[in-house]
Amino acid sequence: MPDEPLTISAAAPLIRTGELTPSELLEQCLRRIDIYEPAVQAWVYLDRQRARREAERLTDAVKKGDYRGPLHGIPIGVKDIIDVFDMPTGCGSKLWANSYARRDATVVERLRAAGALILGKTVTTPFAFTDPPKTRNPWNLDRTPGGSSSGSAAAVACGMCLGALGTQTGGSLTRPASYCGVCSLKPSYGRVSVEGVLPLAPDLDHVGVMANCVRDLAILFEVIAAPVLACTSLVDSGPDQVELYQLHDYFDAAEPDLLEIYRTATRAIEPPEVRQLKLPTGFSEIPSAHLTTMSVGAASVHAERLNRHGDDYPPRIRELIQQGLMSTAIDLSNASRLRIQLRRQFKKALKEFTVLMTPATSDLPPSLETTGRPVFNFPWSFLEYPTVSVPAGRSEVGLPVSIQLIAGDNNEPHLLASAAWAERCFAFPHRLPPVPA
């Protein structure tokens, strides 16, 4: 088997011409699962026979001329807070482990309509917060894969599926994607439907995607976004113009070793000019405002159930809910006012071709007792702007490091094209993780 993970972009033309069938591709993914899953534990639910029947149906469809596009027959993992018909939506809960969904979430409906093969449910941290999951980082089994979209990132990194759905309320797409060495897209808030997705904090929740290259993100996003945005053609042609900015005095939270990898990667960008953007007034208040918004949202969703089933909630999500219950209307109003104020200031800076660039994480993957710190991620979840993370280098011990790109509201086409351009500059060598002993 090849050492590089197969991308959607590479598999799609082979499926279209019949050189590779959906059934053959599925078996490749299942072999990867056999190799990696016992150690990595990325999946909470798999139905191999159901997947094989679906792959056979999709194979027959190609033979009959019913090819639905670049996702036809592509195995996709779905984070286990997103409903998939007749699969359990466990949400990391012991009590919901056998709670089968009665319909597909809207985002899953869109994937199926495009011919995607829904392979199974990937592990989430409990209720998509920060209590650690069972999943391990495939690059070092003693390190966290990040969270809360832990299983999605690990599964894509190992080639168990070619793409995956995740969600982000703070840093739950960007961080695990970076820790596991895959690409991620967190779209603008509201760009992808959250119907059929368990909320953590409704005012902050985003549905996004992970894959092994930026072009694959564009393919997935074109299918799940509403309204539909043409992204792949712009990714292929390249952006007309890119104005890169870094936020001045923003990187203090980054570990020195990671920051050096980031600086090395940015020097590979051509042209090399990266301008400095001064942090707007009030930016330092985002951590508190984001936490208030998230905790109040979590309390509104979970407080009643926490009272009835307290043992089903591990410590960190329980603490978040309790903090939300203690917050006041004034606290929430102040957080909302800050978001409006900062979005007004950023709107002046985030023009059509402007892209902000930061490290995707502040650290290398830490131990299994944590899911890492989202300090470079939650500002953009709070401000609702789209972000892409792209692997750009490795640490001395082989752990992947990614760069995060941010654009203005609903500017995903330019953001993805800019990220693909940066990806070519970084020339990150994608390869599969070592086979567990």
Tab-separated table of C-alpha atoms in Angstrom:
chain	number	residue	atom	x	y	z
A	1	MET	CA	0.000	0.000	0.000
A	2	PRO	CA	1.270	3.539	-0.741
A	3	ASP	CA	2.899	5.643	1.982
A	4	GLU	CA	0.827	8.737	1.143
A	5	PRO	CA	-2.859	9.119	2.009
A	6	LEU	CA	-5.113	9.100	-1.047
A	7	THR	CA	-6.882	12.404	-1.631
A	8	ILE	CA	-10.391	12.984	-2.913
A	9	SER	CA	-8.892	14.955	-5.798
A	10	ALA	CA	-6.798	11.954	-6.851
A	11	ALA	CA	-9.505	9.325	-6.338
A	12	ALA	CA	-12.384	11.140	-8.067
A	13	PRO	CA	-11.123	10.950	-11.684
A	14	LEU	CA	-10.215	7.286	-11.197
A	15	ILE	CA	-13.738	6.516	-10.019
A	16	ARG	CA	-15.256	8.526	-12.858
A	17	THR	CA	-13.330	6.522	-15.482
A	18	GLY	CA	-13.756	3.163	-13.743
A	19	GLU	CA	-10.055	2.691	-12.980
A	20	LEU	CA	-11.000	2.570	-9.297
A	21	THR	CA	-14.415	1.511	-8.032
A	22	PRO	CA	-16.098	2.731	-4.850
A	23	SER	CA	-15.966	-0.850	-3.591
A	24	GLU	CA	-12.210	-1.040	-4.128
A	25	LEU	CA	-11.685	2.316	-2.448
A	26	LEU	CA	-13.783	1.259	0.524
A	27	GLU	CA	-11.693	-1.889	0.965
A	28	GLN	CA	-8.538	0.249	0.976
A	29	CYS	CA	-10.000	2.339	3.794
A	30	LEU	CA	-11.112	-0.735	5.726
A	31	ARG	CA	-7.590	-2.135	5.518
A	32	ARG	CA	-6.285	1.127	6.966
A	33	ILE	CA	-8.819	0.786	9.755
A	34	ASP	CA	-7.609	-2.750	10.465
A	35	ILE	CA	-4.033	-1.441	10.692
A	36	TYR	CA	-4.519	1.730	12.742
A	37	GLU	CA	-7.805	1.540	14.623
A	38	PRO	CA	-6.802	-0.859	17.450
A	39	ALA	CA	-4.216	1.689	18.635
A	40	VAL	CA	-5.649	5.030	17.437
A	41	GLN	CA	-9.350	4.457	18.281
A	42	ALA	CA	-10.785	7.045	15.916
A	43	TRP	CA	-14.187	5.397	15.415
A	44	VAL	CA	-17.121	4.914	17.736
A	45	TYR	CA	-19.385	3.213	15.157
A	46	LEU	CA	-18.662	1.291	11.959
A	47	ASP	CA	-20.970	-0.970	9.956
A	48	ARG	CA	-18.736	-2.650	7.387
A	49	GLN	CA	-21.439	-4.668	5.693
A	50	ARG	CA	-23.720	-1.670	5.309
A	51	ALA	CA	-20.798	0.309	3.869
A	52	ARG	CA	-20.014	-2.512	1.437
A	53	ARG	CA	-23.613	-2.629	0.228
A	54	GLU	CA	-23.578	1.131	-0.314
A	55	ALA	CA	-20.243	0.925	-2.151
A	56	GLU	CA	-21.653	-1.763	-4.454
A	57	ARG	CA	-24.652	0.446	-5.229
A	58	LEU	CA	-22.373	3.405	-5.988
A	59	THR	CA	-20.141	1.189	-8.143
A	60	ASP	CA	-23.144	0.036	-10.167
A	61	ALA	CA	-24.281	3.642	-10.570
A	62	VAL	CA	-20.988	4.609	-12.247
A	63	LYS	CA	-21.315	1.668	-14.638
A	64	LYS	CA	-24.787	2.902	-15.586
A	65	GLY	CA	-23.539	6.441	-16.223
A	66	ASP	CA	-24.931	7.890	-12.998
A	67	TYR	CA	-21.755	9.587	-11.743
A	68	ARG	CA	-22.677	12.308	-9.274
A	69	GLY	CA	-19.425	14.241	-9.071
A	70	PRO	CA	-16.091	14.232	-7.250
A	71	LEU	CA	-17.546	12.849	-3.998
A	72	HIS	CA	-19.101	9.820	-5.707
A	73	GLY	CA	-18.039	6.741	-3.747
A	74	ILE	CA	-15.699	8.680	-1.437
A	75	PRO	CA	-15.677	7.305	2.153
A	76	ILE	CA	-16.450	10.054	4.671
A	77	GLY	CA	-16.362	9.977	8.478
A	78	VAL	CA	-18.944	11.885	10.504
A	79	LYS	CA	-18.317	13.308	13.967
A	80	ASP	CA	-20.547	11.624	16.514
A	81	ILE	CA	-22.638	14.673	17.359
A	82	ILE	CA	-23.989	14.793	13.781
A	83	ASP	CA	-27.004	12.644	12.925
A	84	VAL	CA	-26.653	9.859	10.374
A	85	PHE	CA	-29.832	7.880	9.733
A	86	ASP	CA	-29.875	4.498	11.482
A	87	MET	CA	-26.532	5.108	13.175
A	88	PRO	CA	-26.238	6.076	16.854
A	89	THR	CA	-25.544	9.698	17.748
A	90	GLY	CA	-23.734	9.066	21.009
A	91	CYS	CA	-22.117	12.499	21.515
A	92	GLY	CA	-19.539	10.905	23.821
A	93	SER	CA	-22.358	10.087	26.254
A	94	LYS	CA	-22.708	6.697	27.911
A	95	LEU	CA	-26.492	7.004	28.042
A	96	TRP	CA	-26.830	7.971	24.366
A	97	ALA	CA	-24.487	5.298	23.021
A	98	ASN	CA	-27.411	3.388	21.491
A	99	SER	CA	-29.529	6.376	20.496
A	100	TYR	CA	-30.088	5.824	16.762
A	101	ALA	CA	-30.847	8.811	14.547
A	102	ARG	CA	-34.156	8.808	12.693
A	103	ARG	CA	-32.889	10.970	9.839
A	104	ASP	CA	-29.731	12.468	8.406
A	105	ALA	CA	-28.497	15.871	9.467
A	106	THR	CA	-28.811	18.371	6.616
A	107	VAL	CA	-25.051	18.338	6.029
A	108	VAL	CA	-25.121	14.528	5.711
A	109	GLU	CA	-28.077	14.725	3.312
A	110	ARG	CA	-26.017	17.001	1.079
A	111	LEU	CA	-23.051	14.627	1.124
A	112	ARG	CA	-25.239	11.643	0.244
A	113	ALA	CA	-26.883	13.559	-2.602
A	114	ALA	CA	-23.377	14.138	-4.011
A	115	GLY	CA	-22.644	10.405	-3.894
A	116	ALA	CA	-20.491	10.302	-0.761
A	117	LEU	CA	-20.266	7.039	1.162
A	118	ILE	CA	-20.894	7.610	4.875
A	119	LEU	CA	-18.499	5.149	6.487
A	120	GLY	CA	-19.332	5.628	10.165
A	121	LYS	CA	-19.183	7.859	13.227
A	122	THR	CA	-15.909	9.282	14.517
A	123	VAL	CA	-15.085	9.841	18.174
A	124	THR	CA	-15.982	13.168	19.760
A	125	THR	CA	-15.042	14.415	23.185
A	126	PRO	CA	-18.080	14.232	25.504
A	127	PHE	CA	-20.673	16.704	24.230
A	128	ALA	CA	-17.964	18.320	22.043
A	129	PHE	CA	-16.141	20.059	24.889
A	130	THR	CA	-12.632	19.514	26.284
A	131	ASP	CA	-12.805	16.377	28.428
A	132	PRO	CA	-10.268	14.038	26.764
A	133	PRO	CA	-11.484	11.286	24.405
A	134	LYS	CA	-10.219	7.735	23.959
A	135	THR	CA	-8.637	8.624	20.601
A	136	ARG	CA	-4.844	8.876	20.380
A	137	ASN	CA	-2.640	10.935	18.099
A	138	PRO	CA	-1.485	8.657	15.246
A	139	TRP	CA	1.934	10.381	15.164
A	140	ASN	CA	2.587	9.639	18.822
A	141	LEU	CA	0.155	7.430	20.704
A	142	ASP	CA	1.065	9.093	24.000
A	143	ARG	CA	-0.121	12.499	22.716
A	144	THR	CA	-3.588	13.949	22.261
A	145	PRO	CA	-5.129	14.199	18.788
A	146	GLY	CA	-6.831	17.374	19.966
A	147	GLY	CA	-10.532	17.847	20.327
A	148	SER	CA	-13.351	17.865	20.088
A	149	SER	CA	-13.310	16.517	16.507
A	150	SER	CA	-10.684	14.016	17.624
A	151	GLY	CA	-11.677	10.927	15.666
A	152	SER	CA	-12.281	12.822	12.430
A	153	ALA	CA	-8.745	14.233	12.412
A	154	ALA	CA	-7.089	10.936	13.333
A	155	ALA	CA	-9.128	8.949	10.803
A	156	VAL	CA	-8.259	11.268	7.907
A	157	ALA	CA	-4.581	11.310	8.913
A	158	CYS	CA	-4.453	7.505	8.806
A	159	GLY	CA	-6.265	7.212	5.476
A	160	MET	CA	-9.205	5.430	7.131
A	161	CYS	CA	-11.457	7.824	5.227
A	162	LEU	CA	-10.694	10.520	2.654
A	163	GLY	CA	-12.606	13.299	4.368
A	164	ALA	CA	-14.567	13.913	7.543
A	165	LEU	CA	-17.106	16.214	9.115
A	166	GLY	CA	-16.310	18.004	12.352
A	167	THR	CA	-17.569	20.942	14.350
A	168	GLN	CA	-15.983	23.921	16.079
A	169	THR	CA	-17.202	26.109	18.908
A	170	GLY	CA	-13.739	27.155	20.088
A	171	GLY	CA	-10.967	25.312	18.245
A	172	SER	CA	-12.399	21.860	17.624
A	173	LEU	CA	-11.629	21.641	13.899
A	174	THR	CA	-8.407	23.610	13.612
A	175	ARG	CA	-6.584	22.184	16.618
A	176	PRO	CA	-7.075	18.435	16.002
A	177	ALA	CA	-6.399	18.896	12.293
A	178	SER	CA	-3.115	20.596	13.142
A	179	TYR	CA	-2.107	18.051	15.775
A	180	CYS	CA	-2.817	15.186	13.355
A	181	GLY	CA	-1.316	16.814	10.254
A	182	VAL	CA	-4.399	17.244	8.045
A	183	CYS	CA	-6.185	20.259	6.536
A	184	SER	CA	-9.349	21.784	7.953
A	185	LEU	CA	-11.939	24.389	7.014
A	186	LYS	CA	-14.128	26.162	9.553
A	187	PRO	CA	-16.580	28.120	7.396
A	188	SER	CA	-18.191	31.416	8.269
A	189	TYR	CA	-20.838	31.141	10.959
A	190	GLY	CA	-24.139	29.980	9.464
A	191	ARG	CA	-22.652	29.018	6.098
A	192	VAL	CA	-23.252	25.284	6.756
A	193	SER	CA	-26.481	24.065	8.341
A	194	VAL	CA	-26.345	22.803	11.934
A	195	GLU	CA	-29.733	21.079	11.691
A	196	GLY	CA	-29.328	17.574	13.095
A	197	VAL	CA	-26.169	18.500	15.024
A	198	LEU	CA	-26.097	18.438	18.838
A	199	PRO	CA	-25.374	22.014	19.958
A	200	LEU	CA	-22.689	22.960	22.433
A	201	ALA	CA	-23.273	26.723	22.204
A	202	PRO	CA	-25.689	27.651	19.392
A	203	ASP	CA	-24.289	31.173	18.910
A	204	LEU	CA	-20.797	29.771	18.266
A	205	ASP	CA	-21.246	26.335	16.674
A	206	HIS	CA	-19.811	25.790	13.175
A	207	VAL	CA	-19.844	22.639	11.011
A	208	GLY	CA	-16.714	22.130	8.911
A	209	VAL	CA	-14.550	19.583	7.136
A	210	MET	CA	-11.159	17.883	7.245
A	211	ALA	CA	-9.179	16.319	4.403
A	212	ASN	CA	-5.614	15.718	3.236
A	213	CYS	CA	-5.301	18.728	0.926
A	214	VAL	CA	-6.908	22.132	0.517
A	215	ARG	CA	-8.488	21.224	-2.813
A	216	ASP	CA	-10.365	18.417	-1.064
A	217	LEU	CA	-11.691	20.940	1.450
A	218	ALA	CA	-13.024	22.987	-1.465
A	219	ILE	CA	-14.737	19.935	-2.982
A	220	LEU	CA	-16.428	19.116	0.319
A	221	PHE	CA	-17.381	22.713	1.044
A	222	GLU	CA	-19.010	23.217	-2.359
A	223	VAL	CA	-21.360	20.357	-1.478
A	224	ILE	CA	-22.252	21.218	2.114
A	225	ALA	CA	-22.446	25.024	1.903
A	226	ALA	CA	-25.664	26.943	1.405
A	227	PRO	CA	-25.858	28.856	-0.793
A	228	VAL	CA	-23.417	26.952	-2.971
A	229	LEU	CA	-20.118	28.746	-3.601
A	230	ALA	CA	-17.754	27.889	-6.469
A	231	CYS	CA	-14.380	27.254	-4.825
A	232	THR	CA	-12.577	24.451	-6.661
A	233	SER	CA	-12.061	26.386	-9.889
A	234	LEU	CA	-10.472	29.277	-7.979
A	235	VAL	CA	-8.278	26.838	-6.033
A	236	ASP	CA	-7.093	25.377	-9.354
A	237	SER	CA	-6.414	28.721	-11.025
A	238	GLY	CA	-4.919	30.370	-7.955
A	239	PRO	CA	-5.948	33.597	-6.227
A	240	ASP	CA	-5.878	36.796	-8.275
A	241	GLN	CA	-4.133	38.559	-5.422
A	242	VAL	CA	-3.205	37.867	-1.788
A	243	GLU	CA	-2.533	40.469	0.881
A	244	LEU	CA	-1.031	38.586	3.822
A	245	TYR	CA	-1.101	40.043	7.312
A	246	GLN	CA	0.067	38.932	10.731
A	247	LEU	CA	-1.438	40.328	13.898
A	248	HIS	CA	1.159	42.391	15.730
A	249	ASP	CA	2.052	41.069	19.222
A	250	TYR	CA	-0.322	38.114	18.802
A	251	PHE	CA	2.131	35.211	19.040
A	252	ASP	CA	3.241	35.538	22.662
A	253	ALA	CA	1.277	32.410	23.621
A	254	ALA	CA	3.160	30.181	21.152
A	255	GLU	CA	5.894	27.834	22.324
A	256	PRO	CA	9.326	28.917	20.987
A	257	ASP	CA	9.961	25.671	19.071
A	258	LEU	CA	6.594	25.862	17.335
A	259	LEU	CA	7.062	29.534	16.542
A	260	GLU	CA	10.386	28.786	14.854
A	261	ILE	CA	8.706	26.181	12.608
A	262	TYR	CA	6.016	28.749	11.800
A	263	ARG	CA	8.608	31.367	10.843
A	264	THR	CA	10.521	28.891	8.689
A	265	ALA	CA	7.324	27.992	6.851
A	266	THR	CA	6.307	31.597	6.255
A	267	ARG	CA	9.705	32.344	4.717
A	268	ALA	CA	8.805	29.851	1.975
A	269	ILE	CA	5.872	31.994	0.867
A	270	GLU	CA	6.394	33.889	-2.390
A	271	PRO	CA	6.218	36.826	-2.556
A	272	PRO	CA	7.572	36.986	0.985
A	273	GLU	CA	5.994	40.267	2.058
A	274	VAL	CA	3.814	39.732	5.123
A	275	ARG	CA	2.457	42.934	6.620
A	276	GLN	CA	1.669	43.619	10.247
A	277	LEU	CA	-1.855	44.396	11.427
A	278	LYS	CA	-2.321	46.035	14.801
A	279	LEU	CA	-4.627	44.190	17.174
A	280	PRO	CA	-7.912	46.099	17.418
A	281	THR	CA	-9.043	47.652	20.663
A	282	GLY	CA	-10.794	45.070	22.811
A	283	PHE	CA	-9.158	42.006	21.224
A	284	SER	CA	-7.663	40.990	24.580
A	285	GLU	CA	-11.195	40.719	25.993
A	286	ILE	CA	-12.160	37.910	23.590
A	287	PRO	CA	-11.203	34.995	25.895
A	288	SER	CA	-13.609	36.150	28.594
A	289	ALA	CA	-16.376	37.059	26.139
A	290	HIS	CA	-16.037	33.783	24.245
A	291	LEU	CA	-16.186	31.790	27.480
A	292	THR	CA	-19.279	33.677	28.609
A	293	THR	CA	-21.039	33.083	25.290
A	294	MET	CA	-20.055	29.416	25.236
A	295	SER	CA	-20.954	28.693	28.859
A	296	VAL	CA	-24.356	30.381	28.626
A	297	GLY	CA	-25.045	28.513	25.397
A	298	ALA	CA	-24.017	25.201	26.957
A	299	ALA	CA	-26.223	25.876	29.972
A	300	SER	CA	-29.219	26.648	27.763
A	301	VAL	CA	-28.759	23.328	25.946
A	302	HIS	CA	-27.629	21.013	28.729
A	303	ALA	CA	-28.624	22.356	32.174
A	304	GLU	CA	-31.910	20.469	32.441
A	305	ARG	CA	-30.331	17.187	31.397
A	306	LEU	CA	-27.364	17.765	33.717
A	307	ASN	CA	-29.819	17.928	36.624
A	308	ARG	CA	-31.339	14.583	35.629
A	309	HIS	CA	-28.196	12.744	34.470
A	310	GLY	CA	-25.289	14.432	36.209
A	311	ASP	CA	-23.130	11.304	36.113
A	312	ASP	CA	-23.192	11.390	32.304
A	313	TYR	CA	-21.278	14.688	32.251
A	314	PRO	CA	-17.522	14.608	32.895
A	315	PRO	CA	-15.892	17.401	34.939
A	316	ARG	CA	-14.998	20.020	32.323
A	317	ILE	CA	-18.324	20.159	30.506
A	318	ARG	CA	-20.113	20.110	33.872
A	319	GLU	CA	-18.035	23.069	35.039
A	320	LEU	CA	-18.782	24.953	31.803
A	321	ILE	CA	-22.531	24.478	32.233
A	322	GLN	CA	-22.404	25.579	35.864
A	323	GLN	CA	-20.447	28.685	34.890
A	324	GLY	CA	-23.116	29.514	32.330
A	325	LEU	CA	-25.811	29.221	34.974
A	326	MET	CA	-23.965	31.783	37.105
A	327	SER	CA	-23.518	34.291	34.261
A	328	THR	CA	-25.775	37.324	34.138
A	329	ALA	CA	-27.670	38.986	31.321
A	330	ILE	CA	-25.207	41.860	31.623
A	331	ASP	CA	-22.281	39.450	31.081
A	332	LEU	CA	-23.877	38.104	27.917
A	333	SER	CA	-24.801	41.575	26.681
A	334	ASN	CA	-21.219	42.767	27.160
A	335	ALA	CA	-19.904	39.770	25.217
A	336	SER	CA	-22.334	40.443	22.388
A	337	ARG	CA	-21.394	44.116	22.311
A	338	LEU	CA	-17.695	43.218	22.110
A	339	ARG	CA	-18.329	40.906	19.166
A	340	ILE	CA	-20.181	43.637	17.284
A	341	GLN	CA	-17.437	46.162	18.066
A	342	LEU	CA	-14.594	43.890	16.940
A	343	ARG	CA	-16.380	42.756	13.787
A	344	ARG	CA	-16.887	46.404	12.873
A	345	GLN	CA	-13.158	47.053	13.301
A	346	PHE	CA	-12.070	43.929	11.421
A	347	LYS	CA	-14.459	44.694	8.558
A	348	LYS	CA	-12.289	47.693	7.721
A	349	ALA	CA	-9.159	45.512	7.608
A	350	LEU	CA	-10.468	42.310	6.013
A	351	LYS	CA	-10.835	43.423	2.403
A	352	GLU	CA	-11.514	41.126	-0.564
A	353	PHE	CA	-7.924	39.888	-0.900
A	354	THR	CA	-6.848	40.151	2.749
A	355	VAL	CA	-5.802	36.981	4.568
A	356	LEU	CA	-4.570	36.864	8.158
A	357	MET	CA	-1.948	34.263	9.034
A	358	THR	CA	-1.195	32.754	12.461
A	359	PRO	CA	0.081	29.482	13.892
A	360	ALA	CA	-2.811	27.014	14.020
A	361	THR	CA	-1.914	26.010	17.578
A	362	SER	CA	0.172	27.467	20.359
A	363	ASP	CA	1.877	24.173	21.138
A	364	LEU	CA	2.762	20.719	19.883
A	365	PRO	CA	0.276	17.982	20.791
A	366	PRO	CA	0.389	17.634	24.591
A	367	SER	CA	-0.364	14.555	26.694
A	368	LEU	CA	-3.556	12.509	26.638
A	369	GLU	CA	-4.850	14.252	29.779
A	370	THR	CA	-5.807	17.328	27.744
A	371	THR	CA	-6.986	18.252	24.252
A	372	GLY	CA	-4.664	21.257	23.996
A	373	ARG	CA	-5.211	25.005	24.055
A	374	PRO	CA	-7.383	26.806	21.462
A	375	VAL	CA	-5.857	30.254	22.048
A	376	PHE	CA	-5.259	30.906	18.326
A	377	ASN	CA	-8.641	29.466	17.311
A	378	PHE	CA	-11.485	30.686	19.493
A	379	PRO	CA	-11.145	34.380	18.483
A	380	TRP	CA	-12.249	33.430	14.950
A	381	SER	CA	-15.059	31.211	16.198
A	382	PHE	CA	-16.220	34.125	18.345
A	383	LEU	CA	-15.927	36.590	15.442
A	384	GLU	CA	-17.528	34.102	12.990
A	385	TYR	CA	-14.813	34.374	10.322
A	386	PRO	CA	-13.769	31.424	8.105
A	387	THR	CA	-10.443	29.731	8.790
A	388	VAL	CA	-8.316	27.113	7.037
A	389	SER	CA	-5.453	25.205	8.644
A	390	VAL	CA	-2.660	23.791	6.473
A	391	PRO	CA	0.225	21.525	7.588
A	392	ALA	CA	3.478	23.402	7.098
A	393	GLY	CA	6.246	21.527	8.916
A	394	ARG	CA	7.259	19.012	11.553
A	395	SER	CA	8.941	19.227	14.917
A	396	GLU	CA	12.258	17.527	15.644
A	397	VAL	CA	10.338	14.467	16.859
A	398	GLY	CA	8.124	14.340	13.764
A	399	LEU	CA	4.941	15.953	15.072
A	400	PRO	CA	3.053	18.027	12.488
A	401	VAL	CA	2.692	21.799	12.777
A	402	SER	CA	0.115	23.810	10.838
A	403	ILE	CA	-0.542	27.397	9.838
A	404	GLN	CA	-3.970	29.002	10.117
A	405	LEU	CA	-5.365	31.417	7.530
A	406	ILE	CA	-8.344	33.684	8.219
A	407	ALA	CA	-10.492	35.744	5.848
A	408	GLY	CA	-13.522	37.994	6.074
A	409	ASP	CA	-17.174	36.975	6.226
A	410	ASN	CA	-18.278	34.504	3.538
A	411	ASN	CA	-14.982	34.837	1.662
A	412	GLU	CA	-14.278	31.100	1.600
A	413	PRO	CA	-13.473	30.972	-2.145
A	414	HIS	CA	-10.582	33.420	-1.796
A	415	LEU	CA	-9.510	31.891	1.524
A	416	LEU	CA	-9.338	28.389	0.053
A	417	ALA	CA	-7.488	29.608	-3.042
A	418	SER	CA	-4.994	31.448	-0.835
A	419	ALA	CA	-4.590	28.385	1.386
A	420	ALA	CA	-3.920	26.175	-1.644
A	421	TRP	CA	-1.292	28.658	-2.816
A	422	ALA	CA	0.327	28.623	0.643
A	423	GLU	CA	0.138	24.823	0.664
A	424	ARG	CA	2.164	24.711	-2.553
A	425	CYS	CA	4.744	27.056	-1.015
A	426	PHE	CA	5.048	24.957	2.141
A	427	ALA	CA	5.446	21.721	0.110
A	428	PHE	CA	4.557	19.708	3.212
A	429	PRO	CA	5.242	16.008	2.507
A	430	HIS	CA	1.985	14.237	3.374
A	431	ARG	CA	2.590	10.681	4.478
A	432	LEU	CA	0.778	8.127	6.563
A	433	PRO	CA	1.656	7.824	10.258
A	434	PRO	CA	3.891	4.950	11.353
A	435	VAL	CA	2.137	1.610	11.719
A	436	PRO	CA	1.477	1.036	15.442
A	437	ALA	CA	3.590	-1.694	17.006
